[in-house]
Tab-separated table of C-alpha atoms in Angstrom:
chain	number	residue	atom	x	y	z
A	1	MET	CA	15.822	49.781	-11.145
A	2	GLU	CA	12.893	50.713	-13.255
A	3	ARG	CA	14.435	53.880	-14.555
A	4	PRO	CA	17.766	52.477	-15.490
A	5	SER	CA	16.165	49.476	-17.195
A	6	ARG	CA	13.963	51.619	-19.147
A	7	LEU	CA	16.769	54.041	-20.294
A	8	LEU	CA	18.911	51.112	-21.339
A	9	GLN	CA	16.005	49.548	-23.258
A	10	GLN	CA	15.466	52.841	-25.102
A	11	ALA	CA	19.210	53.079	-25.913
A	12	SER	CA	19.218	49.663	-27.400
A	13	GLN	CA	16.226	50.157	-29.816
A	14	GLN	CA	18.620	51.330	-32.572
A	15	TYR	CA	20.444	47.994	-32.827
A	16	SER	CA	19.724	44.688	-34.517
A	17	THR	CA	17.545	42.078	-32.819
A	18	ALA	CA	20.619	39.937	-31.987
A	19	ILE	CA	22.553	42.708	-30.486
A	20	ARG	CA	19.455	43.959	-28.531
A	21	GLN	CA	19.108	40.506	-27.045
A	22	LYS	CA	22.812	40.532	-26.214
A	23	ILE	CA	22.362	43.765	-24.243
A	24	CYS	CA	19.230	42.630	-22.587
A	25	ASP	CA	20.857	39.382	-21.363
A	26	THR	CA	23.842	41.169	-20.071
A	27	TRP	CA	21.820	43.738	-18.277
A	28	GLU	CA	20.137	40.995	-16.224
A	29	ILE	CA	23.478	39.522	-15.223
A	30	PHE	CA	24.927	42.951	-14.467
A	31	LEU	CA	22.124	43.906	-12.292
A	32	ARG	CA	22.409	40.794	-10.048
A	33	ALA	CA	26.181	41.540	-9.731
A	34	VAL	CA	25.386	45.162	-8.771
A	35	GLU	CA	22.854	44.053	-6.198
A	36	GLU	CA	25.075	41.295	-4.769
A	37	LYS	CA	27.991	43.880	-4.195
A	38	HIS	CA	25.382	46.502	-2.879
A	39	LEU	CA	26.228	49.069	-5.605
A	40	THR	CA	22.793	50.009	-6.696
A	41	GLY	CA	23.302	53.478	-5.347
A	42	LEU	CA	26.107	54.009	-7.784
A	43	LEU	CA	23.919	53.448	-10.931
A	44	PRO	CA	23.646	56.702	-12.779
A	45	THR	CA	20.293	58.343	-13.757
A	46	LEU	CA	21.425	60.185	-16.824
A	47	SER	CA	20.454	58.808	-20.158
A	48	VAL	CA	23.788	59.263	-21.734
A	49	PHE	CA	25.289	56.734	-19.524
A	50	TYR	CA	23.049	54.076	-20.791
A	51	GLU	CA	23.540	55.160	-24.360
A	52	GLN	CA	27.191	54.521	-23.787
A	53	LEU	CA	26.602	51.390	-21.836
A	54	ALA	CA	24.511	49.860	-24.602
A	55	TYR	CA	27.067	50.833	-27.288
A	56	GLY	CA	29.889	49.462	-25.208
A	57	TRP	CA	28.210	46.119	-24.721
A	58	ALA	CA	27.123	45.991	-28.306
A	59	CYS	CA	30.830	46.502	-29.455
A	60	SER	CA	32.774	44.586	-26.878
A	61	ASP	CA	32.662	41.295	-24.952
A	62	PHE	CA	35.655	42.539	-22.922
A	63	ILE	CA	33.540	45.329	-21.576
A	64	VAL	CA	30.665	42.862	-20.887
A	65	LYS	CA	33.082	40.552	-18.992
A	66	ILE	CA	34.741	43.308	-16.791
A	67	CYS	CA	31.313	44.919	-16.005
A	68	ILE	CA	29.866	41.588	-14.859
A	69	GLN	CA	32.992	40.476	-12.984
A	70	ASP	CA	33.592	43.817	-11.224
A	71	PRO	CA	30.690	46.261	-11.632
A	72	SER	CA	32.520	48.761	-9.425
A	73	ALA	CA	35.331	49.145	-11.955
A	74	LEU	CA	32.631	50.882	-14.136
A	75	LEU	CA	30.307	52.486	-11.639
A	76	ALA	CA	32.943	53.739	-9.153
A	77	HIS	CA	35.240	55.111	-11.753
A	78	TYR	CA	32.878	56.431	-14.501
A	79	PRO	CA	33.273	60.005	-13.348
A	80	SER	CA	36.964	59.838	-14.301
A	81	TYR	CA	36.182	58.580	-17.899
A	82	GLN	CA	36.396	62.221	-19.245
A	83	LYS	CA	39.971	62.656	-18.106
A	84	THR	CA	43.077	61.621	-20.015
A	85	PHE	CA	45.513	59.885	-17.543
A	86	THR	CA	49.122	60.516	-17.468
A	87	ARG	CA	52.017	58.357	-16.101
A	88	SER	CA	51.719	60.361	-12.817
A	89	ASP	CA	47.967	59.592	-12.624
A	90	TYR	CA	48.444	55.871	-13.046
A	91	SER	CA	51.475	55.738	-10.636
A	92	GLN	CA	49.576	57.577	-7.923
A	93	ARG	CA	46.667	55.152	-8.151
A	94	LEU	CA	48.762	52.006	-8.325
A	95	GLN	CA	51.078	53.184	-5.443
A	96	ALA	CA	48.060	53.764	-3.225
A	97	LEU	CA	46.898	50.242	-3.981
A	98	LEU	CA	50.188	48.814	-3.176
A	99	LEU	CA	50.816	50.433	0.188
A	100	GLU	CA	49.733	47.512	2.296
A	101	VAL	CA	50.965	44.807	-0.189
A	102	SER	CA	53.261	42.160	1.594
A	103	THR	CA	53.524	39.159	-0.679
A	104	GLN	CA	54.103	38.455	-4.378
A	105	ALA	CA	50.681	36.811	-4.671
A	106	GLU	CA	48.959	40.071	-3.513
A	107	LEU	CA	51.121	41.981	-5.901
A	108	GLU	CA	50.020	39.854	-8.784
A	109	SER	CA	46.329	40.101	-7.745
A	110	ILE	CA	46.400	43.850	-7.490
A	111	LEU	CA	48.177	44.453	-10.737
A	112	ARG	CA	45.783	42.230	-12.715
A	113	HIS	CA	42.641	44.033	-11.202
A	114	PHE	CA	44.220	47.419	-11.762
A	115	ARG	CA	44.915	46.481	-15.517
A	116	HIS	CA	41.323	45.312	-15.974
A	117	GLN	CA	39.983	48.462	-14.330
A	118	GLN	CA	42.106	50.812	-16.400
A	119	LEU	CA	41.674	48.911	-19.712
A	120	LEU	CA	37.928	49.164	-19.155
A	121	ARG	CA	38.192	52.853	-18.898
A	122	ILE	CA	40.517	53.176	-21.929
A	123	ALA	CA	38.226	50.969	-24.049
A	124	TRP	CA	35.179	52.885	-23.061
A	125	ARG	CA	36.867	56.270	-23.892
A	126	GLU	CA	38.116	54.877	-27.307
A	127	LEU	CA	34.704	53.427	-28.330
A	128	GLN	CA	32.771	56.557	-27.308
A	129	MET	CA	35.411	58.703	-29.067
A	130	ILE	CA	35.961	60.639	-25.827
A	131	ALA	CA	39.667	60.299	-26.420
A	132	GLU	CA	41.699	61.026	-29.556
A	133	PRO	CA	43.671	58.150	-31.059
A	134	ASP	CA	47.135	59.674	-29.866
A	135	ASP	CA	45.742	59.925	-26.416
A	136	VAL	CA	44.668	56.324	-26.413
A	137	PHE	CA	48.212	55.328	-27.515
A	138	SER	CA	49.713	57.448	-24.784
A	139	GLU	CA	47.445	56.072	-22.111
A	140	LEU	CA	47.975	52.490	-22.989
A	141	THR	CA	51.701	53.095	-22.874
A	142	ALA	CA	51.615	54.959	-19.716
A	143	LEU	CA	49.652	52.102	-18.107
A	144	ALA	CA	52.088	49.615	-19.092
A	145	ASP	CA	55.120	51.754	-18.008
A	146	THR	CA	53.495	52.072	-14.603
A	147	CYS	CA	52.808	48.495	-14.148
A	148	ILE	CA	56.258	47.460	-15.062
A	149	THR	CA	57.962	50.182	-13.033
A	150	GLU	CA	55.969	49.823	-9.806
A	151	SER	CA	56.273	45.946	-9.981
A	152	ALA	CA	60.045	46.117	-10.507
A	153	GLN	CA	60.525	48.670	-7.719
A	154	GLN	CA	58.444	46.644	-5.260
A	155	LEU	CA	60.291	43.293	-6.217
A	156	TYR	CA	63.638	45.203	-5.890
A	157	ALA	CA	62.730	46.523	-2.445
A	158	TRP	CA	61.760	43.045	-1.166
A	159	GLN	CA	64.773	41.244	-2.599
A	160	SER	CA	67.102	44.003	-1.182
A	161	LEU	CA	65.673	43.199	2.422
A	162	SER	CA	66.802	39.642	1.937
A	163	VAL	CA	70.246	39.777	0.181
A	164	GLY	CA	71.151	43.483	0.309
A	165	VAL	CA	71.330	46.374	-2.155
A	166	PRO	CA	73.409	45.847	-5.382
A	167	LYS	CA	76.279	48.323	-5.556
A	168	ASP	CA	79.283	48.887	-7.843
A	169	LYS	CA	82.919	48.851	-6.603
A	170	TYR	CA	82.663	52.481	-5.617
A	171	GLY	CA	79.490	51.905	-3.499
A	172	VAL	CA	76.980	53.324	-5.942
A	173	GLN	CA	73.557	51.678	-5.825
A	174	GLN	CA	72.608	49.866	-9.085
A	175	ASP	CA	69.307	50.048	-10.827
A	176	LEU	CA	67.459	47.516	-13.121
A	177	CYS	CA	67.151	49.310	-16.408
A	178	VAL	CA	64.162	48.216	-18.670
A	179	LEU	CA	64.558	48.672	-22.362
A	180	CYS	CA	60.922	48.826	-23.905
A	181	MET	CA	60.920	47.770	-27.592
A	182	GLY	CA	58.374	47.980	-30.464
A	183	LYS	CA	55.114	49.760	-29.880
A	184	LEU	CA	55.750	50.129	-26.205
A	185	GLY	CA	59.132	51.756	-26.833
A	186	GLY	CA	57.570	54.061	-29.359
A	187	GLU	CA	54.676	54.972	-26.990
A	188	GLU	CA	52.180	53.663	-29.407
A	189	LEU	CA	51.039	50.474	-27.577
A	190	ASN	CA	47.846	48.680	-28.728
A	191	PHE	CA	45.093	47.432	-26.687
A	192	SER	CA	46.095	43.823	-26.295
A	193	SER	CA	49.724	43.710	-27.226
A	194	ASP	CA	52.690	41.643	-26.207
A	195	ILE	CA	55.450	43.892	-24.602
A	196	ASP	CA	59.077	43.284	-25.847
A	197	LEU	CA	61.550	43.992	-23.143
A	198	ILE	CA	65.328	43.853	-22.758
A	199	PHE	CA	66.914	44.083	-19.156
A	200	ALA	CA	70.259	45.480	-18.169
A	201	TYR	CA	72.139	46.764	-14.988
A	202	PRO	CA	74.920	49.395	-15.161
A	203	ASP	CA	77.893	47.690	-13.356
A	204	ASN	CA	79.130	44.528	-11.854
A	205	GLY	CA	79.671	44.353	-7.987
A	206	GLN	CA	77.929	42.751	-5.084
A	207	THR	CA	75.061	43.374	-2.687
A	208	ASP	CA	75.506	45.345	0.531
A	209	GLY	CA	73.528	45.192	3.842
A	210	GLY	CA	71.994	41.752	3.441
A	211	LYS	CA	72.509	38.544	5.418
A	212	GLN	CA	74.767	37.186	2.681
A	213	ALA	CA	76.284	39.065	-0.259
A	214	ILE	CA	75.565	37.960	-3.815
A	215	ASP	CA	77.045	39.403	-7.118
A	216	ASN	CA	74.983	41.932	-8.884
A	217	GLU	CA	74.502	39.580	-11.892
A	218	ARG	CA	72.721	37.056	-9.680
A	219	PHE	CA	70.693	39.741	-7.880
A	220	PHE	CA	69.193	41.187	-11.262
A	221	GLN	CA	68.791	37.730	-12.786
A	222	LYS	CA	66.598	36.709	-9.967
A	223	LEU	CA	64.802	40.050	-10.038
A	224	VAL	CA	63.933	39.761	-13.665
A	225	GLN	CA	62.648	36.075	-13.256
A	226	GLN	CA	60.356	37.331	-10.536
A	227	LEU	CA	59.218	40.456	-12.544
A	228	TYR	CA	58.582	38.142	-15.654
A	229	LYS	CA	56.439	35.879	-13.565
A	230	VAL	CA	54.537	38.665	-11.862
A	231	LEU	CA	53.598	40.285	-15.327
A	232	HIS	CA	53.352	37.360	-17.584
A	233	GLN	CA	52.066	34.455	-15.585
A	234	VAL	CA	48.211	33.530	-16.071
A	235	THR	CA	46.564	33.228	-12.706
A	236	LYS	CA	42.921	33.080	-11.692
A	237	ASP	CA	42.842	36.829	-12.269
A	238	GLY	CA	44.359	36.527	-15.680
A	239	PHE	CA	47.739	38.208	-16.650
A	240	VAL	CA	49.083	41.719	-16.643
A	241	TYR	CA	51.046	41.603	-19.923
A	242	ARG	CA	52.329	38.926	-22.310
A	243	VAL	CA	55.996	39.537	-22.020
A	244	ASP	CA	58.363	38.530	-24.770
A	245	LEU	CA	62.148	38.585	-24.094
A	246	ARG	CA	63.393	37.030	-27.226
A	247	LEU	CA	64.887	40.389	-28.757
A	248	ARG	CA	67.708	40.299	-26.057
A	249	PRO	CA	71.322	39.482	-26.905
A	250	TYR	CA	71.609	35.989	-28.045
A	251	GLY	CA	67.740	35.544	-27.902
A	252	ASP	CA	66.413	32.600	-25.973
A	253	ALA	CA	69.980	31.256	-25.384
A	254	GLY	CA	71.212	34.535	-23.859
A	255	PRO	CA	71.043	35.659	-20.098
A	256	LEU	CA	67.860	37.382	-18.996
A	257	VAL	CA	69.891	40.495	-17.887
A	258	MET	CA	73.420	41.957	-18.743
A	259	SER	CA	75.605	44.559	-17.498
A	260	PHE	CA	75.931	47.620	-19.632
A	261	ALA	CA	79.631	46.541	-20.507
A	262	ALA	CA	78.409	43.145	-21.675
A	263	LEU	CA	75.578	44.656	-23.605
A	264	GLU	CA	77.922	47.074	-25.382
A	265	ALA	CA	80.359	44.332	-26.223
A	266	TYR	CA	77.672	42.238	-27.745
A	267	TYR	CA	76.291	45.012	-30.013
A	268	GLN	CA	79.965	45.890	-31.076
A	269	GLN	CA	80.889	42.345	-31.869
A	270	HIS	CA	77.750	40.558	-32.730
A	271	GLY	CA	75.063	43.057	-33.377
A	272	ARG	CA	73.082	42.499	-36.611
A	273	ASP	CA	71.156	44.811	-38.759
A	274	TRP	CA	67.807	43.521	-37.628
A	275	GLU	CA	68.812	44.302	-34.056
A	276	ARG	CA	69.655	47.919	-35.152
A	277	TYR	CA	66.189	48.122	-36.695
A	278	ALA	CA	64.538	46.715	-33.486
A	279	LEU	CA	66.406	49.114	-31.278
A	280	ILE	CA	65.074	52.326	-33.137
A	281	LYS	CA	62.266	52.534	-30.723
A	282	ALA	CA	64.014	51.404	-27.625
A	283	ARG	CA	63.052	53.502	-24.604
A	284	VAL	CA	64.469	53.189	-21.105
A	285	ILE	CA	62.128	53.103	-18.143
A	286	ALA	CA	62.119	52.042	-14.320
A	287	VAL	CA	65.473	53.785	-13.688
A	288	SER	CA	65.667	56.142	-10.650
A	289	ASN	CA	69.144	57.314	-11.419
A	290	ILE	CA	68.965	59.513	-14.645
A	291	THR	CA	72.776	58.969	-15.193
A	292	PHE	CA	72.215	55.255	-15.820
A	293	LYS	CA	69.547	55.977	-18.314
A	294	GLN	CA	71.840	58.346	-20.276
A	295	ARG	CA	74.640	55.823	-20.078
A	296	LEU	CA	72.558	53.163	-21.729
A	297	GLN	CA	71.261	55.494	-24.352
A	298	ASP	CA	74.809	56.520	-25.172
A	299	ILE	CA	75.763	52.850	-25.679
A	300	LEU	CA	72.891	52.157	-28.035
A	301	GLN	CA	72.803	55.277	-30.145
A	302	PRO	CA	76.082	54.774	-31.983
A	303	PHE	CA	75.170	51.141	-32.701
A	304	VAL	CA	71.685	52.024	-34.167
A	305	PHE	CA	72.394	55.293	-36.051
A	306	ARG	CA	75.706	55.286	-37.897
A	307	ARG	CA	77.391	58.574	-38.322
A	308	TYR	CA	78.612	57.584	-41.843
A	309	VAL	CA	76.779	56.700	-44.974
A	310	ASP	CA	75.665	53.145	-44.257
A	311	TYR	CA	75.256	51.677	-47.700
A	312	GLY	CA	75.773	48.096	-46.285
A	313	ALA	CA	72.450	48.426	-44.523
A	314	VAL	CA	70.481	48.889	-47.608
A	315	ASP	CA	71.048	45.176	-48.703
A	316	ALA	CA	70.076	44.126	-45.210
A	317	LEU	CA	66.854	46.191	-45.295
A	318	ARG	CA	66.022	44.742	-48.703
A	319	GLU	CA	66.248	41.294	-47.205
A	320	MET	CA	64.083	42.367	-44.277
A	321	LYS	CA	61.530	43.602	-46.831
A	322	LEU	CA	61.566	40.216	-48.616
A	323	MET	CA	61.229	38.437	-45.249
A	324	VAL	CA	58.158	40.547	-44.516
A	325	GLN	CA	56.598	39.614	-47.838
A	326	ARG	CA	57.473	35.913	-47.481
A	327	ASP	CA	55.982	35.863	-44.108
A	328	VAL	CA	52.611	36.889	-45.555
A	329	ARG	CA	52.686	34.060	-48.015
A	330	VAL	CA	54.090	31.288	-45.795
A	331	ARG	CA	51.950	31.973	-42.840
A	332	GLY	CA	48.774	32.858	-44.595
A	333	LEU	CA	48.492	36.339	-43.208
A	334	GLU	CA	46.576	37.896	-46.137
A	335	ASN	CA	43.642	38.965	-43.814
A	336	ASP	CA	45.975	40.217	-41.048
A	337	ILE	CA	45.762	43.966	-40.820
A	338	LYS	CA	49.030	44.172	-38.937
A	339	ARG	CA	51.431	41.711	-40.716
A	340	GLY	CA	49.544	41.263	-44.041
A	341	ASN	CA	50.069	43.191	-47.309
A	342	GLY	CA	49.281	46.888	-46.742
A	343	GLY	CA	49.191	46.409	-42.994
A	344	ILE	CA	50.633	48.366	-39.997
A	345	ARG	CA	53.930	46.702	-40.155
A	346	GLN	CA	54.607	47.731	-43.633
A	347	ILE	CA	53.902	51.367	-42.666
A	348	GLU	CA	56.389	51.073	-39.834
A	349	PHE	CA	59.051	49.452	-42.027
A	350	PHE	CA	58.584	52.172	-44.564
A	351	VAL	CA	59.289	54.868	-42.132
A	352	GLN	CA	62.065	53.038	-40.204
A	353	VAL	CA	64.191	52.483	-43.298
A	354	PHE	CA	64.704	56.211	-43.325
A	355	GLN	CA	65.466	56.350	-39.659
A	356	LEU	CA	68.035	53.576	-39.847
A	357	LEU	CA	69.797	54.883	-42.941
A	358	ASN	CA	69.783	58.573	-42.065
A	359	GLY	CA	69.293	58.930	-38.382
A	360	GLY	CA	73.077	59.112	-37.633
A	361	GLY	CA	73.159	62.567	-39.431
A	362	ASP	CA	69.705	63.865	-38.598
A	363	LYS	CA	68.761	63.812	-34.958
A	364	TYR	CA	65.055	64.340	-35.691
A	365	LEU	CA	64.984	60.882	-37.331
A	366	ARG	CA	65.943	59.325	-33.994
A	367	GLN	CA	62.691	59.994	-32.356
A	368	ARG	CA	60.591	56.856	-31.551
A	369	ARG	CA	57.102	57.811	-32.443
A	370	LEU	CA	56.079	57.092	-36.110
A	371	LEU	CA	53.809	59.969	-37.034
A	372	PRO	CA	56.139	62.756	-35.893
A	373	THR	CA	58.948	61.097	-37.816
A	374	MET	CA	56.794	61.077	-40.997
A	375	GLU	CA	56.155	64.798	-40.495
A	376	HIS	CA	59.912	65.448	-40.289
A	377	LEU	CA	60.359	63.465	-43.546
A	378	VAL	CA	58.055	66.005	-45.225
A	379	ASN	CA	59.873	68.881	-43.671
A	380	ASN	CA	63.257	67.682	-44.855
A	381	LYS	CA	61.855	67.137	-48.267
A	382	THR	CA	62.578	63.391	-48.119
A	383	LEU	CA	58.769	62.469	-48.648
A	384	SER	CA	56.013	64.333	-50.440
A	385	SER	CA	53.127	65.611	-48.391
A	386	LYS	CA	50.917	63.302	-50.438
A	387	VAL	CA	52.661	60.217	-49.594
A	388	VAL	CA	52.646	61.066	-45.843
A	389	SER	CA	49.062	62.185	-45.900
A	390	GLU	CA	48.063	58.739	-47.423
A	391	LEU	CA	50.087	56.768	-45.023
A	392	THR	CA	48.860	58.835	-42.014
A	393	SER	CA	45.241	58.245	-43.018
A	394	ALA	CA	45.869	54.526	-43.467
A	395	TYR	CA	47.772	54.179	-40.127
A	396	TYR	CA	45.036	55.833	-38.153
A	397	PHE	CA	42.371	53.712	-39.880
A	398	LEU	CA	44.288	50.474	-39.356
A	399	ARG	CA	45.282	51.243	-35.731
A	400	LYS	CA	41.603	52.136	-35.006
A	401	LEU	CA	40.444	48.835	-36.606
A	402	GLU	CA	43.130	46.877	-34.743
A	403	HIS	CA	41.965	48.392	-31.403
A	404	ARG	CA	38.295	47.609	-32.284
A	405	ILE	CA	39.083	44.021	-33.037
A	406	GLN	CA	41.143	43.687	-29.758
A	407	ILE	CA	38.683	45.531	-27.618
A	408	PHE	CA	36.037	43.118	-28.861
A	409	GLY	CA	37.540	40.246	-26.776
A	410	ASP	CA	40.858	41.379	-25.219
A	411	GLN	CA	42.554	39.022	-27.621
A	412	GLN	CA	45.900	39.561	-29.422
A	413	THR	CA	44.497	39.198	-32.882
A	414	HIS	CA	44.724	41.375	-35.992
A	415	SER	CA	42.136	39.803	-38.299
A	416	LEU	CA	38.397	40.543	-38.726
A	417	PRO	CA	36.116	37.781	-37.239
A	418	GLN	CA	34.342	35.468	-39.672
A	419	ASP	CA	31.087	34.860	-37.909
A	420	THR	CA	28.154	37.178	-38.849
A	421	LEU	CA	27.232	38.605	-35.376
A	422	SER	CA	30.843	39.357	-34.417
A	423	LEU	CA	31.552	41.096	-37.763
A	424	GLU	CA	28.380	43.151	-37.340
A	425	ARG	CA	29.547	44.286	-33.924
A	426	ILE	CA	32.986	45.205	-35.118
A	427	THR	CA	31.355	47.145	-38.044
A	428	LEU	CA	29.226	49.009	-35.576
A	429	SER	CA	32.341	49.913	-33.461
A	430	MET	CA	33.872	51.359	-36.706
A	431	GLN	CA	30.802	53.529	-37.289
A	432	CYS	CA	30.535	51.950	-40.826
A	433	ALA	CA	27.095	51.596	-42.432
A	434	ASP	CA	27.709	47.832	-43.116
A	435	GLU	CA	30.295	45.119	-43.609
A	436	HIS	CA	30.574	45.898	-47.246
A	437	SER	CA	31.520	49.498	-46.543
A	438	LEU	CA	34.012	48.522	-43.919
A	439	TYR	CA	35.803	46.106	-46.341
A	440	LEU	CA	35.871	48.816	-49.041
A	441	LEU	CA	37.552	51.207	-46.701
A	442	LEU	CA	40.092	48.528	-45.582
A	443	ASP	CA	40.943	47.542	-49.098
A	444	LYS	CA	41.409	51.178	-50.116
A	445	HIS	CA	43.947	51.898	-47.302
A	446	ARG	CA	45.774	48.559	-47.673
A	447	LYS	CA	46.316	48.981	-51.455
A	448	ILE	CA	47.825	52.519	-50.901
A	449	VAL	CA	50.162	51.240	-48.188
A	450	SER	CA	51.164	48.120	-50.209
A	451	ALA	CA	52.087	50.332	-53.198
A	452	HIS	CA	54.409	52.506	-51.186
A	453	PHE	CA	55.874	49.572	-49.427
A	454	ASN	CA	56.625	47.754	-52.675
A	455	GLU	CA	58.276	50.851	-53.934
A	456	MET	CA	60.535	51.222	-50.918
A	457	LEU	CA	64.104	50.127	-51.670
A	458	SER	CA	63.268	49.605	-55.334
A	459	GLU	CA	65.716	50.535	-57.927
A	460	ASN	CA	63.659	53.498	-59.104
A	461	PRO	CA	61.432	55.020	-56.501
A	462	VAL	CA	59.062	57.663	-57.769
A	463	SER	CA	56.944	58.591	-54.906
A	464	TYR	CA	59.636	59.881	-52.697
A	465	THR	CA	63.126	61.193	-53.034
A	466	HIS	CA	66.241	59.137	-52.893
A	467	LEU	CA	67.325	57.298	-49.763
A	468	ARG	CA	70.079	59.722	-48.586
A	469	ALA	CA	72.428	59.815	-45.639
A	470	HIS	CA	73.009	63.241	-44.035
A	471	GLU	CA	76.665	63.955	-43.256
A	472	THR	CA	76.643	67.760	-42.623
A	473	PRO	CA	77.354	68.859	-38.883
A	474	GLU	CA	74.212	71.029	-38.731
A	475	HIS	CA	72.022	67.789	-38.514
A	476	LEU	CA	73.878	66.581	-35.400
């Protein structure tokens, strides 16, 4: 243990006294955990590991917590930290862990440990700048997709053994379709985010092959209830994801899951402009039958993206803009880098206005990711390259800071901490010279975003061209 201890001590010398003490205290506890679990043989001997370890502990209580609780999550998997994981990588690993699972309690435990193990890996890669920001967004999204999909499929299989497989009137097996909304839908998930989901199934019918047949609606309602519990419930091992189902039709008063026909009828008869806005990023996962995925997309697209000039939506978007601004004042969100003035939400709103108004005629505005959409708005001469460059720089900075704040304690927060030591550690994670430099950068980006947001939907915008709706066939 002498060499690892010496290497860590050397790596810690560059930090303040308070941070060095934090690293030293953590090392003692970590070593005891390593010895208790007989993992001393896995301790690396290279100095770069201890430089990264010291920096990780200096910047993140979450990394400290997982290393102490489960040192194997770091030591056994450290060799994979150089690799960017895909959905396939995550699926293979989780499926291997679930091979012998036989109860819902076991499923819940495995998922929570898997999440902690993989979030530790992602946080480490981001802090050490091993991964590019876009890779981090993709990995966080792929991890969530995998946890949702594998859980849903396992629960579906168990339930089918009891009550049979849901089928339509023609005998076609029915799938649970999961609509991912927001940042998860846009494949831009953050480190400690809620996941907004809507559930649907293709057609009514009943189960086949069980002891007693039940209708498809009952089957999928029970399945969604179990899936929500598996992902959302806090156990002794924590939770997998905070799941928000309030974006579904009728909100909290609505059913947990609806057939495609019921979903289509709702959006045609009762769908509101804010729901069109919310569905811009909607993405279907957990479906084994690709036909079902296409059917659901075909239902949603004409509701979200109108083929004609949608002047009525402009007034609704102006009202949404006012609500965003009122929300900052009423809820005291001035220091919130997501929802406050000049925050991430205002960049997203700025871009999605163009998508909602013009996406019916321009298929490239129907994509879910924010940054490629902004690039297209330059290519079609809707926005200037200067505007997009400013917003892109601000977006990357704000998302980086958002992740550093959330990696610090695995908390869903978007404000800088107020205590001196925590702020020092966040500043260190942002590679800023001091807190003053961090605040100067933050204020610079937020002022730029706020200026563009305030100009959006004004009577005489000057930084970008008119809000137009494309009607020519070549855009389809």
